[in-house]
Coordinates of C-alpha atoms and ligand atoms in Angstrom, one line a residue:
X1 CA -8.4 18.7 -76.8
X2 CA -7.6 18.1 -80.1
X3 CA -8.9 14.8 -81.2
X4 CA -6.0 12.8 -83.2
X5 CA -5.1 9.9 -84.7
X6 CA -3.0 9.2 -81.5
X7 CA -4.9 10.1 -78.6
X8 CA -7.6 7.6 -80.1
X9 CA -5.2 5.0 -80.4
X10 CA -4.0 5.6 -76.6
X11 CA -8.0 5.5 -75.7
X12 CA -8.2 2.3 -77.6
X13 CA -4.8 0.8 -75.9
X14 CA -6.1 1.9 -72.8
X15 CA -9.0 -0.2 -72.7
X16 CA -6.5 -3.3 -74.1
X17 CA -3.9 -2.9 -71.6
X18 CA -6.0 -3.3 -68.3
X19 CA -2.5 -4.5 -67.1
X20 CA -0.2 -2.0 -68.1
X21 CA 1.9 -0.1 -66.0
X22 CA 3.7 2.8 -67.2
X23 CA 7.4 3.0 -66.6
X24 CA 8.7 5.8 -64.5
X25 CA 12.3 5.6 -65.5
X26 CA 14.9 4.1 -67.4
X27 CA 18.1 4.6 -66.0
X28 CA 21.4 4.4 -68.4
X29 CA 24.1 3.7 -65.2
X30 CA 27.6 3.3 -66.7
X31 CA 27.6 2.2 -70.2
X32 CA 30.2 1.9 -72.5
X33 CA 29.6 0.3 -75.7
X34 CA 30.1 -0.2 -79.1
X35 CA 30.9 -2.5 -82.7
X36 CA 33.8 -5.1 -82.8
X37 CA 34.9 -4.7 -79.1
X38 CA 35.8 -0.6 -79.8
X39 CA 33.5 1.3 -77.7
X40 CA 31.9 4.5 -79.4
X41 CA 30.2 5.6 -76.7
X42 CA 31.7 5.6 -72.8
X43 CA 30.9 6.3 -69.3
X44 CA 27.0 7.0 -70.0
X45 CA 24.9 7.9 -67.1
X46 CA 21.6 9.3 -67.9
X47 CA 18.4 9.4 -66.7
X48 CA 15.0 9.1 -68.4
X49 CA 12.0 10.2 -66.3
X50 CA 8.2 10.9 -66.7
X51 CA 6.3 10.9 -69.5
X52 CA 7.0 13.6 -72.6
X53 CA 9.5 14.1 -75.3
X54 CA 13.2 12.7 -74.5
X55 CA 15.3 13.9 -77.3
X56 CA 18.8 12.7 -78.4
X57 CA 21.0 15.6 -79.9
X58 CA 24.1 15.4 -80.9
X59 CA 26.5 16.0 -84.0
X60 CA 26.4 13.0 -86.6
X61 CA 28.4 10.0 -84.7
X62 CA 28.8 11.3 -81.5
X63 CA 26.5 8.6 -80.2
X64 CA 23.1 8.4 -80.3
X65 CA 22.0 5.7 -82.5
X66 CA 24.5 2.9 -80.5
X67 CA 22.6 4.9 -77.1
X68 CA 19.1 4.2 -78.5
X69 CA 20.5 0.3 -79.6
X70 CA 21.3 -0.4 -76.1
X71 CA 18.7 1.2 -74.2
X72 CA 16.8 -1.1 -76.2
X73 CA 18.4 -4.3 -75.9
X74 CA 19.4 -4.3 -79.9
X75 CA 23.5 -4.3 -78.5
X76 CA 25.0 -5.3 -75.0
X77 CA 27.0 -2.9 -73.4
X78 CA 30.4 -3.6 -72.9
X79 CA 30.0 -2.5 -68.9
X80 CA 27.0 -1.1 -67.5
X81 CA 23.3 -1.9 -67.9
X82 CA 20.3 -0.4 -68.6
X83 CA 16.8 -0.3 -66.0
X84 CA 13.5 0.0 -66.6
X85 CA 12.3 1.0 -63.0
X86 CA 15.0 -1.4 -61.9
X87 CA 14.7 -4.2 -64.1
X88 CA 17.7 -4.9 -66.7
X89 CA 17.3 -5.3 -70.3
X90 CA 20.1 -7.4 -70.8
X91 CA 19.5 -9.4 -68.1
X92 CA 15.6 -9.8 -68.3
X93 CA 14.6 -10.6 -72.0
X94 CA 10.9 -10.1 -71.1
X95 CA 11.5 -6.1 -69.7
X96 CA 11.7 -5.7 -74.4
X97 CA 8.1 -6.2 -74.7
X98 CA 7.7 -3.1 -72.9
X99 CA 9.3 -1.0 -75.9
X100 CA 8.3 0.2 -79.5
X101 CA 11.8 0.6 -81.7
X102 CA 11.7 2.2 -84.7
X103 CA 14.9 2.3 -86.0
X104 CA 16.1 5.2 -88.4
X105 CA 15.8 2.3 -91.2
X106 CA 12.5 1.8 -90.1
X107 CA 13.3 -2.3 -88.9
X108 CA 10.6 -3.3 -91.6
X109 CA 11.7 -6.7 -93.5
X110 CA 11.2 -4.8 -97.7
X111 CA 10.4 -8.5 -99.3
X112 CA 7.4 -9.2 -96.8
X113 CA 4.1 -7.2 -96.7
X114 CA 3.4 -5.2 -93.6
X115 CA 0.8 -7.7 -91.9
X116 CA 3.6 -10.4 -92.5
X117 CA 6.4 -8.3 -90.7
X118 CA 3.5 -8.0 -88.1
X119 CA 3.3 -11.6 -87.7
X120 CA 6.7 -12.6 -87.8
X121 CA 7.3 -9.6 -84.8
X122 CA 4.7 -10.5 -82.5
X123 CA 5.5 -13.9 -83.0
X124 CA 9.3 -13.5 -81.7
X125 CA 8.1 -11.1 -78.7
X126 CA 5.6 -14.4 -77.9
X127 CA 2.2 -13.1 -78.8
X128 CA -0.2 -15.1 -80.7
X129 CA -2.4 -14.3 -83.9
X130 CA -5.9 -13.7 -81.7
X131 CA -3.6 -10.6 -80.7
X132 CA -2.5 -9.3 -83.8
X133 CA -5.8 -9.3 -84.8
X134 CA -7.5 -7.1 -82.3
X135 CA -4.7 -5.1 -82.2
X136 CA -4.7 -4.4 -86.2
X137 CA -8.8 -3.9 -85.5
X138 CA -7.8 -1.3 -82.6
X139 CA -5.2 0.1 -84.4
X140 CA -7.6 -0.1 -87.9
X141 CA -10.1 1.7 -86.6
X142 CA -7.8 4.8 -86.1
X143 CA -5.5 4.3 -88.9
X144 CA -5.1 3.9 -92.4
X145 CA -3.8 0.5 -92.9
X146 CA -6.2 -0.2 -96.4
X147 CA -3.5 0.5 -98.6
X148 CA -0.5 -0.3 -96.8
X149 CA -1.3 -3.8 -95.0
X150 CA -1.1 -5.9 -97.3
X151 CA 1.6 -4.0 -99.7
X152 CA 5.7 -5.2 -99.8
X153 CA 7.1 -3.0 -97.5
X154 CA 9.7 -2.4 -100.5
X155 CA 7.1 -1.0 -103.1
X156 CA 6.1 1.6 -100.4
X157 CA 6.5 5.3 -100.5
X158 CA 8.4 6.5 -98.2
X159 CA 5.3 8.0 -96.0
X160 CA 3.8 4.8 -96.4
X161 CA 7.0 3.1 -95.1
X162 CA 6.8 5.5 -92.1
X163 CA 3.4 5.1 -91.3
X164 CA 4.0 1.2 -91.4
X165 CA 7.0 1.6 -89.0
X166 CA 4.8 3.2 -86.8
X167 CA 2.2 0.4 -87.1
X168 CA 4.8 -2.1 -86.1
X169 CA 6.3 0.2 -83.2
X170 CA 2.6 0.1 -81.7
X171 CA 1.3 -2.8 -82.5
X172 CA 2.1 -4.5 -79.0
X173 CA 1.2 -1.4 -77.1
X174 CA 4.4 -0.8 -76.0
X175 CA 4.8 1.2 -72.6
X176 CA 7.5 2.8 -74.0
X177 CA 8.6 4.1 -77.5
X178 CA 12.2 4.8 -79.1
X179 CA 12.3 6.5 -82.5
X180 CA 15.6 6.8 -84.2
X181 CA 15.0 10.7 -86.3
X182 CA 11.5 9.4 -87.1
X183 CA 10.6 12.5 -89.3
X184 CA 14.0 12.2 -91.7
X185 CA 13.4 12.2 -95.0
X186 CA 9.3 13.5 -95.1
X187 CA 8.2 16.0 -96.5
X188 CA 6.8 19.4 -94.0
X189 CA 3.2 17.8 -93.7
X190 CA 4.1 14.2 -92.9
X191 CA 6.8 15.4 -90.8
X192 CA 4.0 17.6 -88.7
X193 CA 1.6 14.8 -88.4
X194 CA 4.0 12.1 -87.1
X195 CA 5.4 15.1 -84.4
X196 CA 1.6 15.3 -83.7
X197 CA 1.0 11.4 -83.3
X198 CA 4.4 11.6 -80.9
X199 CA 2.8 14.6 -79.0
X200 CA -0.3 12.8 -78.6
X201 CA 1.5 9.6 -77.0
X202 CA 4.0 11.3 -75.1
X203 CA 0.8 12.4 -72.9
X204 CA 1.5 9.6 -71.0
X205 CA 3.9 7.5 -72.0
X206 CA 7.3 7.6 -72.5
X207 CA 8.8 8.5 -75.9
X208 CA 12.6 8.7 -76.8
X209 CA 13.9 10.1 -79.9
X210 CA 16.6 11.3 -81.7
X211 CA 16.7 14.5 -83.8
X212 CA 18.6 16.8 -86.0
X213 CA 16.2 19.3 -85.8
X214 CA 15.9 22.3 -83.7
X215 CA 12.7 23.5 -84.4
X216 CA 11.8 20.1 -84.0
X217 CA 13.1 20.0 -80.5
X218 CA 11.7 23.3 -79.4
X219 CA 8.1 22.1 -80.2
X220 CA 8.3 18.5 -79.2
X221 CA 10.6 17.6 -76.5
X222 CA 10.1 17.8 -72.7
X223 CA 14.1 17.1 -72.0
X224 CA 16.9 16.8 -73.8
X225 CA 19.7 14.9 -73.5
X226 CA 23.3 16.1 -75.9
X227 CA 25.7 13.9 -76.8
X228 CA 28.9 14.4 -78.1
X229 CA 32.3 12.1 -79.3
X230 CA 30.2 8.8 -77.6
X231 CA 29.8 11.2 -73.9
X232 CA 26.6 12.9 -72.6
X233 CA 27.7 16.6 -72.2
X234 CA 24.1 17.6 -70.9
X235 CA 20.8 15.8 -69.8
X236 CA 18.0 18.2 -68.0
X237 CA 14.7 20.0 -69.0
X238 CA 14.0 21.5 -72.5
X239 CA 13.9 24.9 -70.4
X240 CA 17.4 24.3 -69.0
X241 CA 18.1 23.8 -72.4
X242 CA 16.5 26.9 -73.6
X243 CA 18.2 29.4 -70.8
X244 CA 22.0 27.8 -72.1
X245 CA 21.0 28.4 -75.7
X246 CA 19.2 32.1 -74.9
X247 CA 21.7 34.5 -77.1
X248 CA 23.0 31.8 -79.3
X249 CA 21.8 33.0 -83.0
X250 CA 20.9 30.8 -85.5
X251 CA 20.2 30.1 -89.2
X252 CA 17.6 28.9 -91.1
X253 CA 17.3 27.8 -94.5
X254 CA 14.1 28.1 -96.1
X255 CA 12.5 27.5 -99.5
X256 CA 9.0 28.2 -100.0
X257 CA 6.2 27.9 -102.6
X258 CA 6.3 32.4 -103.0
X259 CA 9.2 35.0 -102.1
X260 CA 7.8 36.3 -98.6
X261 CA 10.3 39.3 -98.3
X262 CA 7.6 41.2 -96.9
X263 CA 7.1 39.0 -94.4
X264 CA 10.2 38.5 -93.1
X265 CA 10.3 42.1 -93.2
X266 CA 7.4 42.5 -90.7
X267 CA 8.3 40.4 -88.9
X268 CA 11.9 42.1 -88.2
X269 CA 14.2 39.5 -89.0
X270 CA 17.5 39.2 -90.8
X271 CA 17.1 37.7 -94.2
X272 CA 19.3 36.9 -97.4
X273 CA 17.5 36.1 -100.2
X274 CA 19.7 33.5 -102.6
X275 CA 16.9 32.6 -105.2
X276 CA 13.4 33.0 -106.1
X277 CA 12.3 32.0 -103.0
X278 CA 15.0 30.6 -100.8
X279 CA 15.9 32.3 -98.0
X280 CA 18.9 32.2 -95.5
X281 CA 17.5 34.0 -92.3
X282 CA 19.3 34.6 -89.1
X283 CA 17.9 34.4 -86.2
X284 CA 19.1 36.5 -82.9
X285 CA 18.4 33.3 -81.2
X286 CA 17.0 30.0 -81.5
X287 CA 14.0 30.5 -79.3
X288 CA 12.6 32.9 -81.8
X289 CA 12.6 29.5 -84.5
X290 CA 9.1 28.7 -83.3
X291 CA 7.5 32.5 -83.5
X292 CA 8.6 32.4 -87.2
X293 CA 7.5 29.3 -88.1
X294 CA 4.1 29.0 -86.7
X295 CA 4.2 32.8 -88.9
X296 CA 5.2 31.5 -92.3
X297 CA 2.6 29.1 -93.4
X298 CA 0.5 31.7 -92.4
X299 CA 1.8 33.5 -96.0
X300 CA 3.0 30.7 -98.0
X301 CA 3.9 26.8 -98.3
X302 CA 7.8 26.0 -96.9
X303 CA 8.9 23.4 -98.8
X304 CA 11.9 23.2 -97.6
X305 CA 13.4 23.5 -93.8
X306 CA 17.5 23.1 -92.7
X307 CA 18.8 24.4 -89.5
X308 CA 22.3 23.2 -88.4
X309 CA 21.4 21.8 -85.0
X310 CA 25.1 20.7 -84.7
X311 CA 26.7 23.4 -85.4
X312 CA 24.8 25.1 -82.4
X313 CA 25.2 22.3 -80.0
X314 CA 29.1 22.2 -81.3
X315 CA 29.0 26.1 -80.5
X316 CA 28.0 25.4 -76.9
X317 CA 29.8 23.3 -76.1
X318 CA 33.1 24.1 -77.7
X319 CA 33.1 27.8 -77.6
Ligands
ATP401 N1 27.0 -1.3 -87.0 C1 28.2 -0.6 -86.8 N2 29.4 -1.1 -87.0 C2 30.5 -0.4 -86.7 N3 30.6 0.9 -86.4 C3 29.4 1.5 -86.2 C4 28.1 0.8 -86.5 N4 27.1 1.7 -86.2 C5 27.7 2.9 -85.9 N5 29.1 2.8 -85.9 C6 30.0 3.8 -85.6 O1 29.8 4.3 -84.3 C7 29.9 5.7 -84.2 C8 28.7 6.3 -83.6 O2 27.6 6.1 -84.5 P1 26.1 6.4 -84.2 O3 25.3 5.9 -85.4 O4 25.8 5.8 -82.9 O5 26.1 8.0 -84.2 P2 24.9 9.0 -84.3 O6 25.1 10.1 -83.4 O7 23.6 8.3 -84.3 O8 25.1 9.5 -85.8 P3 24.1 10.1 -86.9 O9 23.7 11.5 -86.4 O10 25.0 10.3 -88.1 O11 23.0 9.2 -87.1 C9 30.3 6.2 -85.6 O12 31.7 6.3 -85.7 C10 29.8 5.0 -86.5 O13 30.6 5.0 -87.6

């Protein structure tokens, strides 16, 4: 088993959290809600279950942010509720302790340094500083926090900001975690070792998350859930998923450190090349996304990876 950041941090929570009790399911039964009494999303009924990888697709404002906001008590729905095993968010404050929410701005206050959003946090969910301190110790000894702790959130990088986001998502030991496109915006390594972290808690614990991208969901998620104009068009397993998107092709732009023509070549796709080394490549279908890019770094660093997600999901579902 690989031994990361993550899986030590679960060890460490595990020996915290005599107490906690994972939850099975969240149930989404009827919602419709939205901003200024217009609803942008509408007769929702889904079902999260187990732990793994939920993921939130859809085409940009179909949905899913408002979704992740009032599974996790941030809006009330106009009609409908939310359950954890039964027990509403909107209607038991308490069941929000049980979640992690990073939003897609990260929820970070920029004029206050990480330890003092930590304290202002746990001091609105009811927890005392005795338990911000052993959880920054747990959490410490697994990781980095030396140069971000005691830094203004708004004088951090933006993998620092991340990595703080994720320190403030965990720092209660939340049963379960919602991340709003946690890997936007960093760059091909980061991006890896925050999908690893996710991996690593998704062993046994619940994590939901929205994402734009599809290699992304391939590798990570467990189920998926589509959304589309504020409706769920699909919810079931990632190989459901897979079988409906079997001879759907794809594209993929790339840009890497050297031109790898030759290894595109081998490896029998279609390719385009449009500059020194960016690449438009089309793929027969998307299932073959993960083949190629466990393949490439293999040959050379990608600094640089688009596929349109939407435009697939808009394909199946439109076409
Ligand atoms: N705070 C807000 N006030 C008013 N309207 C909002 C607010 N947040 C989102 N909306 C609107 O609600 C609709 C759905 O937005 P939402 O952010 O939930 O979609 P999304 O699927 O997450 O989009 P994206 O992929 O671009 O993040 C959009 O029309 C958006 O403009």
């Amino acid at each position: 088993m690989r031994n990361t950041l993550m899986q030590q941090i679960y060890k460490l929570a595990a020996e915290d959290a005599v107490t906690a009790m994972p939850i099975s399911t969240i149930s989404v039964v009827g919602v419709a809600a939205g901003y200024r009494g217009k609803p942008v999303i509408r007769d929702v009924d889904v079902e999260f279950r187990g732990p793994g990888v939920h993921a939130i697709i859809g085409p940009n404002g179909s949905g899913k942010t408002t979704l992740l906001r009032v599974i996790t008590g941030v809006i009330r729905p106009y009609r409908g509720d939310v359950l954890f095993d039964g027990r509403s968010i909107h209607r038991e404050p308490e069941v929000k302790r049980l979640i992690g929410y990073m939003p897609a701005e990260i929820g970070l206050l920029p004029r206050l340094t990480l330890y003092e959003n930590l304290e202002t946090y746990l001091e609105i969910l009811g927890y005392d500083r005795g338990f911000l301190e052993e959880r920054l110790e747990a959490l410490g000894r697994v990781l980095p926090l030396d140069d971000i702790l005691h830094r203004m959130v708004g004088a951090m990088s933006t993998g620092q900001r991340v990595r703080a986001g994720l320190v403030r998502t965990l720092i209660h030991d939340p049963e379960v975690v919602v991340l709003d496109e946690p890997t936007r915006g960093l760059d091909i390594v980061l991006a890896r070792q925050v999908r690893e972290m996710l991996q690593d808690i998704a062993r046994d614990r619940m994590v939901i998350m929205t994402t734009h991208l599809a290699h992304e969901l391939l590798e990570l998620s467990s189920h998926v859930t589509v959304m589309k104009s504020g409706r769920v068009l699909f919810s079931g397993s990632i190989d459901e998923f897979r079988r409906s998107l079997a001879d759907r092709p794809v594209t993929l732009h790339i840009r890497t450190a050297t031109p790898i023509d030759d290894v595109l070549e081998n490896l029998g796709v279609e390719f385009q090349r449009k500059a020194y080394s960016y690449y438009i490549v089309r793929l027969p279908s998307l299932n073959e996304a993960p083949r190629l890019l466990t393949e490439l770094p293999r040959h050379t660093g990608i600094l640089e990876l688009r596929e349109d997600l939407d435009e697939l999901v808009k394909a199946l579902y439109e076409g």
